[in-house]
């Protein structure tokens, strides 16, 4: 039963990685760049939600929406100011800029909000009649503990995944996004505004990062300016693991990564959990260089 | 005033001067062809008209409007469509999705009409409407690229080497379709290496050599021109 417990917890954590990985993978798919500042958007979203709810006493839902709004604007502004001027530059220049942007956000957060940890509020809890807080549903006489955060994480992830699949598969803008990711010149000839499409992608990815930030901090409640970097890197790993550029791949990669991390921590070693996660990535890439669901398309000449 | 007027354009790739003072015109209802060898600047000229590249001098006028500084994505709504070099269909999208992208700037209620017309012209595409474009043959991809451009109901359609890499029987088919389009009132600017084919359907032609126009005339004149014969028609 404890295995099942770990498995479920792993899926909960993996869902958060998947939401972040979706942002990574979409931006990579369209802009062909790795936005290493993506993890730090998570941190900004978490701070915005923290201040909205703890300092200003707003309801959690308003806090989340506010975080999404701020992150969306931030993501689009970062793209305009830092990445757009480098559209024609070699990809290494863009990569280094993204790393710089990541440090910039972390340092700006230190200045604005100090490095002192903030304790993120527990949104997903109910109060028992005796006044104690309950954060999980005990099943099978307490043998299985289903945390509220896990339920929310998995539900959010599935909804986001389905919404994105619908958006890219059925809507005109979503299809335009796929067209841009394949061939920007041809997309322009069709009348698609490539710059606007890239902005839209950053907006969606950053809004998702805000959601992920709130969910992540609801499980790991210590909020510091570097909070976003580890989940950011793990989600990047998840995106590559699943096949970067692929939306189902990001989903699968995220879930698997979360499960592996929790199981490795439970059965092998907590200290080695991260090392095992990355080892799995290396082995996967040796066997399937394009990731689990990534398929290199043969181009006709 | 001509439908499309290109005046004295000069295009550079970094330090390389690719197009050197090219000027030509396309009248409404014509088929005009630009022929020339590999690297003569044919595709560069088309990309400059469609806004993917920019000229340093001169002007490009389409329907009395200077389009030299109009962003590439705004031209299709003005009636200027391009079938790019190497087809450039969206390989991971279905045939129908590719066609929908061609109608990206069209009002929603017109898309079905255009789709119907394209399917009438290319029954093969209708058979494969749910198929991923990457699985089509070269000839089918060329048809898809042409169908996609037609989805915008263009006034002027520019085709960049539609015969490239196709078997002779398919080249004949593609040129038949070009003639049909022309009959239906679409003006065509055709870039080709296959000079024989291009000149046989064209009203007028221009010969490009290392970034300059060296000869021009009607299709028939150029077909019989000694220097053109020698350079492009195999004697």
XYZ file of C-alpha atoms in Angstrom:
536
model
C 0.000 0.000 0.000
C 2.885 2.343 0.691
C 4.049 1.779 -2.877
C 0.664 2.990 -4.098
C 0.981 5.974 -1.802
C 4.381 6.868 -3.244
C 3.104 6.341 -6.745
C 0.216 8.735 -6.182
C 2.463 11.323 -4.561
C 4.836 10.959 -7.492
C 2.019 11.674 -9.907
C 1.083 14.730 -7.883
C 4.614 16.120 -8.055
C 4.960 14.976 -11.656
C 1.830 16.902 -12.600
C 3.501 20.124 -11.488
C 6.620 19.253 -13.485
C 4.376 18.506 -16.451
C 2.671 21.917 -16.261
C 6.073 23.647 -16.214
C 7.380 21.355 -18.943
C 4.417 22.287 -21.152
C 5.580 25.902 -21.035
C 9.164 24.906 -21.828
C 8.148 22.684 -24.681
C 5.725 25.159 -26.278
C 8.268 27.968 -26.241
C 10.903 25.615 -27.612
C 8.526 24.395 -30.306
C 7.770 27.900 -31.585
C 10.805 30.016 -30.780
C 13.342 27.137 -30.974
C 14.956 28.392 -27.801
C 15.366 27.040 -24.286
C 13.926 29.647 -21.986
C 15.936 29.000 -18.854
C 14.190 31.899 -17.151
C 10.994 29.845 -17.246
C 11.698 28.368 -13.801
C 12.083 31.820 -12.306
C 8.707 32.876 -13.664
C 7.363 30.160 -11.351
C 9.044 31.882 -8.423
C 7.625 35.283 -9.396
C 4.157 33.772 -9.692
C 4.505 32.203 -6.262
C 5.590 35.515 -4.694
C 2.702 37.388 -6.300
C 0.232 34.817 -5.001
C 1.918 34.828 -1.575
C 1.649 38.590 -1.164
C -1.873 38.719 -2.572
C -3.160 36.123 -0.145
C -0.955 36.533 2.956
C -0.288 40.262 2.959
C -3.449 41.576 1.341
C -5.724 38.753 2.482
C -7.228 38.130 -0.944
C -8.887 34.772 -1.622
C -6.562 32.079 -3.057
C -8.313 32.029 -6.429
C -7.775 35.777 -6.840
C -4.145 35.240 -5.822
C -3.689 32.634 -8.541
C -5.356 34.787 -11.196
C -3.233 37.762 -10.194
C -0.087 35.611 -10.383
C -1.114 34.428 -13.859
C -1.699 37.988 -14.993
C 1.654 39.273 -13.689
C 3.554 36.280 -15.111
C 1.868 36.575 -18.510
C 2.900 40.217 -18.771
C 6.380 39.416 -17.455
C 6.833 36.567 -19.936
C 5.783 38.687 -22.904
C 7.949 41.624 -21.794
C 10.991 39.371 -21.307
C 10.515 37.969 -24.792
C 10.167 41.432 -26.334
C 13.123 42.992 -24.544
C 15.589 40.130 -24.245
C 14.850 37.506 -26.891
C 13.174 39.252 -29.820
C 16.236 41.383 -30.690
C 18.180 38.114 -30.961
C 15.775 36.410 -33.365
C 18.467 36.244 -36.068
C 21.356 35.632 -33.666
C 23.055 32.258 -33.159
C 21.184 30.055 -30.706
C 24.066 30.154 -28.205
C 23.578 33.906 -27.786
C 19.904 33.360 -27.011
C 20.711 30.557 -24.586
C 23.172 32.705 -22.668
C 20.664 35.558 -22.606
C 18.069 33.205 -21.145
C 20.478 32.114 -18.410
C 21.258 35.772 -17.734
C 17.565 36.530 -17.530
C 17.172 33.709 -15.026
C 19.825 35.207 -12.725
C 18.396 38.656 -13.239
C 14.982 37.529 -12.022
C 16.478 35.731 -9.020
C 18.530 38.761 -8.021
C 15.673 41.168 -8.597
C 13.567 38.972 -6.314
C 16.272 39.087 -3.640
C 16.333 42.860 -3.790
C 12.580 43.251 -3.820
C 11.558 40.542 -1.419
C 14.804 39.717 0.510
C 16.348 36.234 0.598
C 14.486 35.407 3.843
C 12.201 32.445 3.263
C 8.468 33.052 3.201
C 6.153 30.289 4.291
C 3.594 29.756 1.561
C 0.035 29.384 2.880
C -1.692 26.019 2.849
C -4.571 26.506 0.420
C -5.663 22.932 0.132
C -6.744 22.093 3.652
C -9.990 21.696 5.526
C -10.547 22.418 9.192
C -11.861 19.603 11.331
C -14.548 20.194 13.973
C -11.832 19.945 16.642
C -9.906 22.772 14.990
C -7.073 20.700 13.490
C -6.192 21.091 9.836
C -6.745 18.223 7.484
C -4.703 18.092 4.260
C -5.455 14.591 3.017
C -8.252 12.081 2.668
C -7.442 8.830 4.485
C -8.558 5.795 2.491
C -8.624 2.126 3.520
C -8.462 2.974 7.249
C -5.577 5.363 6.727
C -3.449 2.902 4.761
C -3.654 5.246 1.794
C -3.384 8.966 2.290
C -4.693 10.943 -0.651
C -3.411 14.494 -0.264
C -5.618 17.357 -1.429
C -2.619 18.900 -3.193
C -2.148 15.718 -5.187
C -5.769 15.745 -6.329
C -5.577 19.414 -7.297
C -2.219 18.975 -9.072
C -3.328 16.032 -11.140
C -6.677 17.631 -11.983
C -5.032 20.932 -12.975
C -2.480 19.138 -15.101
C -5.057 17.022 -16.921
C -7.310 20.026 -17.573
C -4.382 22.113 -18.868
C -3.165 19.262 -21.030
C -6.615 18.736 -22.562
C -7.105 22.483 -23.068
C -3.742 22.818 -24.840
C -4.431 19.786 -27.014
C -7.756 21.296 -28.010
C -6.193 24.716 -28.583
C -3.359 23.515 -30.822
C -5.504 20.960 -32.631
C -8.786 22.746 -33.193
C -8.451 26.513 -33.038
C -7.171 28.753 -35.787
C -4.567 30.425 -33.561
C -3.432 27.050 -32.246
C -2.944 25.721 -35.747
C -1.099 28.895 -36.681
C 1.182 28.201 -33.741
C 1.978 24.743 -35.092
C 2.551 26.206 -38.536
C 5.034 28.710 -37.063
C 6.833 25.986 -35.179
C 7.375 24.095 -38.428
C 8.275 26.799 -40.887
C 8.278 30.484 -40.005
C 8.803 31.773 -43.534
C 5.930 29.694 -44.921
C 3.738 30.726 -41.978
C 4.407 34.383 -42.801
C 3.443 33.784 -46.404
C 0.097 32.462 -45.107
C -0.478 35.772 -43.338
C 0.435 34.577 -39.845
C 2.119 37.224 -37.706
C 5.061 35.231 -36.375
C 6.046 37.787 -33.724
C 2.525 37.900 -32.325
C 2.405 34.118 -32.286
C 5.676 33.923 -30.360
C 4.344 36.480 -27.859
C 1.177 34.428 -27.433
C 3.269 31.337 -26.768
C 5.271 33.107 -24.096
C 2.040 34.423 -22.586
C 0.521 30.936 -22.348
C 3.730 29.356 -21.059
C 4.171 32.034 -18.384
C 0.560 31.809 -17.228
C 1.063 28.060 -16.835
C 4.263 28.729 -14.894
C 2.290 30.897 -12.482
C -0.186 28.073 -11.871
C 2.679 25.630 -11.446
C 4.349 28.013 -8.988
C 1.295 28.132 -6.754
C 0.831 24.355 -6.917
C 4.514 23.623 -6.262
C 4.645 25.937 -3.257
C 1.463 24.403 -1.907
C 3.418 21.165 -1.524
C 6.875 22.565 -0.683
C 6.033 25.617 1.307
C 9.381 27.379 1.579
C 9.498 30.308 -0.828
C 12.886 31.911 -1.566
C 14.135 33.768 -4.674
C 15.820 30.619 -6.002
C 12.755 28.454 -5.475
C 12.022 28.224 -9.187
C 15.373 26.979 -10.396
C 15.180 23.311 -9.304
C 11.614 22.631 -10.520
C 12.554 24.598 -13.642
C 15.508 22.365 -14.407
C 13.521 19.232 -13.568
C 10.706 20.319 -15.850
C 13.225 21.021 -18.602
C 14.513 17.490 -18.038
C 10.935 16.227 -18.218
C 10.379 18.067 -21.505
C 13.533 16.555 -23.032
C 12.683 13.167 -21.527
C 9.258 13.175 -23.168
C 10.516 14.688 -26.432
C 10.960 18.467 -26.501
C 8.450 20.261 -28.678
C 5.794 17.625 -28.026
C 2.851 18.480 -25.745
C 1.939 14.877 -24.835
C 5.668 14.278 -24.385
C 5.924 17.044 -21.782
C 2.932 15.574 -19.970
C 4.316 12.040 -19.973
C 7.852 13.181 -19.143
C 6.640 15.296 -16.229
C 4.533 12.547 -14.673
C 7.264 9.920 -15.083
C 9.905 12.234 -13.657
C 7.791 12.930 -10.573
C 7.089 9.255 -10.025
C 10.745 8.287 -10.468
C 11.864 11.020 -8.093
C 9.451 10.009 -5.324
C 10.032 6.260 -5.741
C 13.810 6.706 -5.834
C 13.603 8.825 -2.697
C 11.415 6.271 -0.953
C 13.189 3.059 -1.882
C 16.765 3.948 -2.746
C 17.959 7.152 -1.157
C 16.504 10.604 -0.609
C 19.921 12.133 -1.222
C 20.327 10.306 -4.490
C 16.777 10.945 -5.750
C 17.806 13.840 -8.005
C 20.854 12.006 -9.294
C 18.670 9.051 -10.205
C 16.225 11.328 -12.005
C 18.986 12.716 -14.197
C 20.539 9.279 -14.708
C 17.215 8.096 -16.099
C 17.241 11.036 -18.492
C 20.742 10.193 -19.709
C 19.875 6.547 -20.297
C 16.643 7.479 -22.098
C 18.456 9.878 -24.391
C 21.082 7.253 -25.192
C 18.358 4.886 -26.340
C 15.929 7.439 -27.797
C 17.787 10.660 -28.613
C 14.547 12.463 -29.525
C 12.888 11.595 -26.193
C 10.040 9.210 -25.488
C 7.454 10.739 -27.810
C 9.700 12.910 -29.961
C 9.941 11.631 -33.493
C 12.369 13.093 -35.970
C 10.281 13.693 -39.115
C 12.022 12.793 -42.330
C 11.836 15.782 -44.635
C 11.182 15.360 -48.323
C 13.416 17.399 -50.552
C -0.298 50.801 -64.283
C 0.959 47.235 -64.102
C -0.408 44.901 -61.423
C 3.086 44.303 -60.097
C 5.944 46.623 -60.835
C 9.456 45.920 -59.613
C 11.805 48.859 -60.141
C 15.561 48.746 -59.701
C 15.814 46.438 -56.692
C 19.160 45.547 -55.127
C 19.261 42.736 -52.593
C 22.211 41.660 -50.495
C 22.993 38.584 -48.415
C 25.476 40.219 -46.070
C 28.308 41.290 -48.384
C 27.017 39.331 -51.370
C 25.191 41.440 -53.912
C 22.577 38.914 -55.088
C 20.171 41.076 -57.105
C 21.639 43.921 -59.110
C 19.171 46.533 -60.257
C 16.393 44.217 -61.417
C 13.244 45.784 -62.898
C 10.222 44.088 -64.457
C 6.476 44.262 -64.605
C 3.528 41.890 -64.511
C 0.276 43.039 -66.107
C -3.081 41.843 -64.878
C -4.058 38.522 -66.486
C -0.556 37.612 -67.677
C 1.674 34.671 -67.031
C 5.158 36.075 -66.637
C 8.167 33.880 -66.079
C 11.604 34.527 -64.661
C 14.028 31.936 -65.945
C 17.674 31.427 -65.227
C 20.215 28.988 -63.896
C 20.786 27.992 -60.294
C 21.926 30.977 -58.267
C 20.816 33.547 -60.843
C 18.628 35.237 -58.207
C 15.172 34.018 -59.181
C 14.086 32.884 -55.741
C 15.726 35.884 -54.128
C 13.639 38.125 -56.350
C 10.425 36.346 -55.320
C 11.331 36.435 -51.645
C 11.968 40.145 -51.933
C 8.543 40.724 -53.478
C 6.879 38.670 -50.764
C 8.684 40.614 -48.040
C 10.873 37.829 -46.670
C 13.896 39.761 -47.924
C 14.293 43.527 -48.353
C 15.655 45.615 -51.177
C 18.106 48.424 -50.474
C 16.951 50.560 -53.386
C 14.096 50.998 -55.793
C 10.485 50.072 -55.234
C 8.001 47.228 -55.468
C 4.476 48.295 -56.347
C 1.497 45.972 -56.206
C -1.961 47.243 -57.200
C -0.713 50.845 -57.003
C 0.599 50.404 -53.478
C 4.267 50.476 -52.527
C 4.774 47.200 -50.696
C 8.535 47.518 -50.227
C 8.170 47.988 -46.460
C 4.987 46.002 -45.798
C 5.629 43.058 -43.433
C 5.525 39.689 -45.206
C 2.489 38.449 -43.292
C 0.345 41.376 -44.468
C 0.775 40.755 -48.190
C -1.463 37.741 -48.644
C -4.508 39.728 -47.521
C -3.693 42.205 -50.312
C -4.006 39.431 -52.888
C -0.381 38.377 -53.258
C 0.250 34.683 -52.621
C 3.442 32.687 -52.981
C 4.087 28.996 -53.483
C 7.528 28.826 -51.926
C 10.605 27.061 -53.188
C 10.707 23.423 -52.128
C 6.936 23.562 -51.439
C 7.365 24.251 -47.711
C 4.088 22.592 -46.776
C 3.549 22.071 -43.054
C 4.722 18.464 -42.860
C 3.253 17.642 -39.447
C -0.169 19.010 -40.271
C -2.918 17.324 -42.259
C -3.715 18.252 -45.849
C -6.840 20.066 -44.758
C -5.044 21.933 -41.961
C -2.445 23.082 -44.482
C -5.220 24.408 -46.688
C -6.874 26.127 -43.721
C -3.589 27.909 -43.037
C -3.668 29.184 -46.599
C -7.002 30.805 -45.786
C -5.683 32.268 -42.512
C -6.573 35.836 -43.496
C -9.861 34.957 -45.177
C -13.254 35.566 -43.550
C -14.644 32.401 -42.000
C -17.649 32.096 -44.315
C -15.433 32.039 -47.422
C -13.146 29.217 -46.302
C -15.507 26.400 -47.334
C -15.994 27.859 -50.827
C -12.264 28.161 -51.362
C -11.743 24.667 -49.993
C -14.307 23.293 -52.416
C -12.609 25.030 -55.330
C -9.196 23.689 -54.385
C -10.583 20.171 -54.036
C -12.246 20.462 -57.465
C -8.913 21.471 -58.939
C -6.925 18.834 -57.034
C -9.169 15.795 -56.438
C -6.112 14.007 -55.073
C -5.962 16.406 -52.139
C -9.583 15.714 -51.297
C -8.829 11.970 -51.154
C -6.013 12.687 -48.725
C -7.574 15.474 -46.695
C -6.964 13.785 -43.307
C -3.476 12.581 -44.194
C -0.368 14.176 -42.672
C 1.350 16.276 -45.349
C 4.749 14.708 -44.596
C 3.463 11.384 -45.924
C 2.493 12.775 -49.354
C 4.586 12.241 -52.460
C 6.561 15.126 -53.938
C 3.950 15.799 -56.599
C 1.149 15.762 -54.063
C 3.080 18.141 -51.841
C 3.467 20.514 -54.784
C -0.283 20.333 -55.391
C -0.861 21.006 -51.708
C 1.466 24.006 -51.765
C -0.413 25.395 -54.776
C -3.795 24.621 -53.237
C -2.723 26.300 -50.023
C -1.779 29.479 -51.888
C -5.096 29.391 -53.768
C -7.014 29.286 -50.480
C -6.409 33.022 -50.192
C -8.077 33.612 -53.569
C -5.040 35.580 -54.779
C -4.921 38.231 -57.486
C -1.296 37.388 -58.208
C 0.172 33.983 -57.520
C 3.932 33.601 -57.482
C 5.307 30.101 -57.966
C 8.888 29.258 -57.127
C 10.112 26.298 -59.215
C 6.952 24.199 -59.086
C 8.527 21.560 -61.366
C 11.555 20.976 -59.165
C 12.235 17.308 -58.479
C 9.082 16.049 -60.178
C 8.717 13.320 -62.808
C 7.935 14.663 -66.314
C 4.340 13.461 -66.205
C 3.784 15.386 -62.966
C 5.459 18.477 -64.402
C 2.917 18.344 -67.247
C 0.101 18.084 -64.706
C 1.381 21.028 -62.690
C 1.673 23.166 -65.816
C -1.828 22.175 -66.891
C -3.081 23.436 -63.563
C -1.146 26.671 -63.971
C -2.876 27.165 -67.339
C -6.253 26.435 -65.759
C -5.639 28.966 -63.010
C -4.634 31.512 -65.591
C -7.796 30.846 -67.585
C -9.799 31.418 -64.410
C -8.322 34.884 -64.100
C -5.338 34.513 -61.756
C -2.251 36.431 -62.762
C 0.879 34.321 -62.464
C 4.532 35.058 -61.862
C 6.440 31.862 -62.465
C 10.042 31.244 -61.521
C 11.499 28.231 -63.288
C 14.684 26.427 -64.209
C 12.685 24.370 -66.669
C 12.823 27.149 -69.275
C 11.198 25.137 -72.062
C 8.064 24.463 -70.015
C 7.896 27.918 -68.491
C 8.303 29.781 -71.777
C 5.736 27.599 -73.513
C 2.980 28.738 -71.127
C 4.196 32.289 -70.462
C 3.002 35.466 -72.156
C 6.305 37.107 -71.397
C 9.595 36.091 -69.864
C 12.705 37.600 -68.336
C 16.077 35.878 -68.282
C 18.099 36.355 -65.112
C 21.845 35.832 -65.007
C 23.924 36.415 -61.873
C 21.443 38.854 -60.405
C 20.720 40.850 -63.578
C 18.054 40.678 -66.249
C 19.891 40.002 -69.518
C 17.045 39.378 -71.970
C 13.306 39.755 -72.054
C 10.521 39.180 -74.529
C 7.391 37.201 -75.202
C 7.432 33.487 -74.461
C 7.666 32.643 -78.144
C 10.444 35.152 -78.797
C 12.572 33.785 -75.997
C 11.949 30.197 -77.063
C 13.452 31.086 -80.443
C 16.175 33.392 -79.153
C 19.555 31.936 -80.076
C 21.328 32.868 -76.859
C 18.457 31.602 -74.704
C 18.323 28.396 -76.711
C 21.993 27.876 -76.203
C 22.060 28.619 -72.505
C 18.786 27.160 -71.269
C 17.122 25.012 -73.891
C 19.928 22.611 -74.696
C 21.013 24.012 -78.038
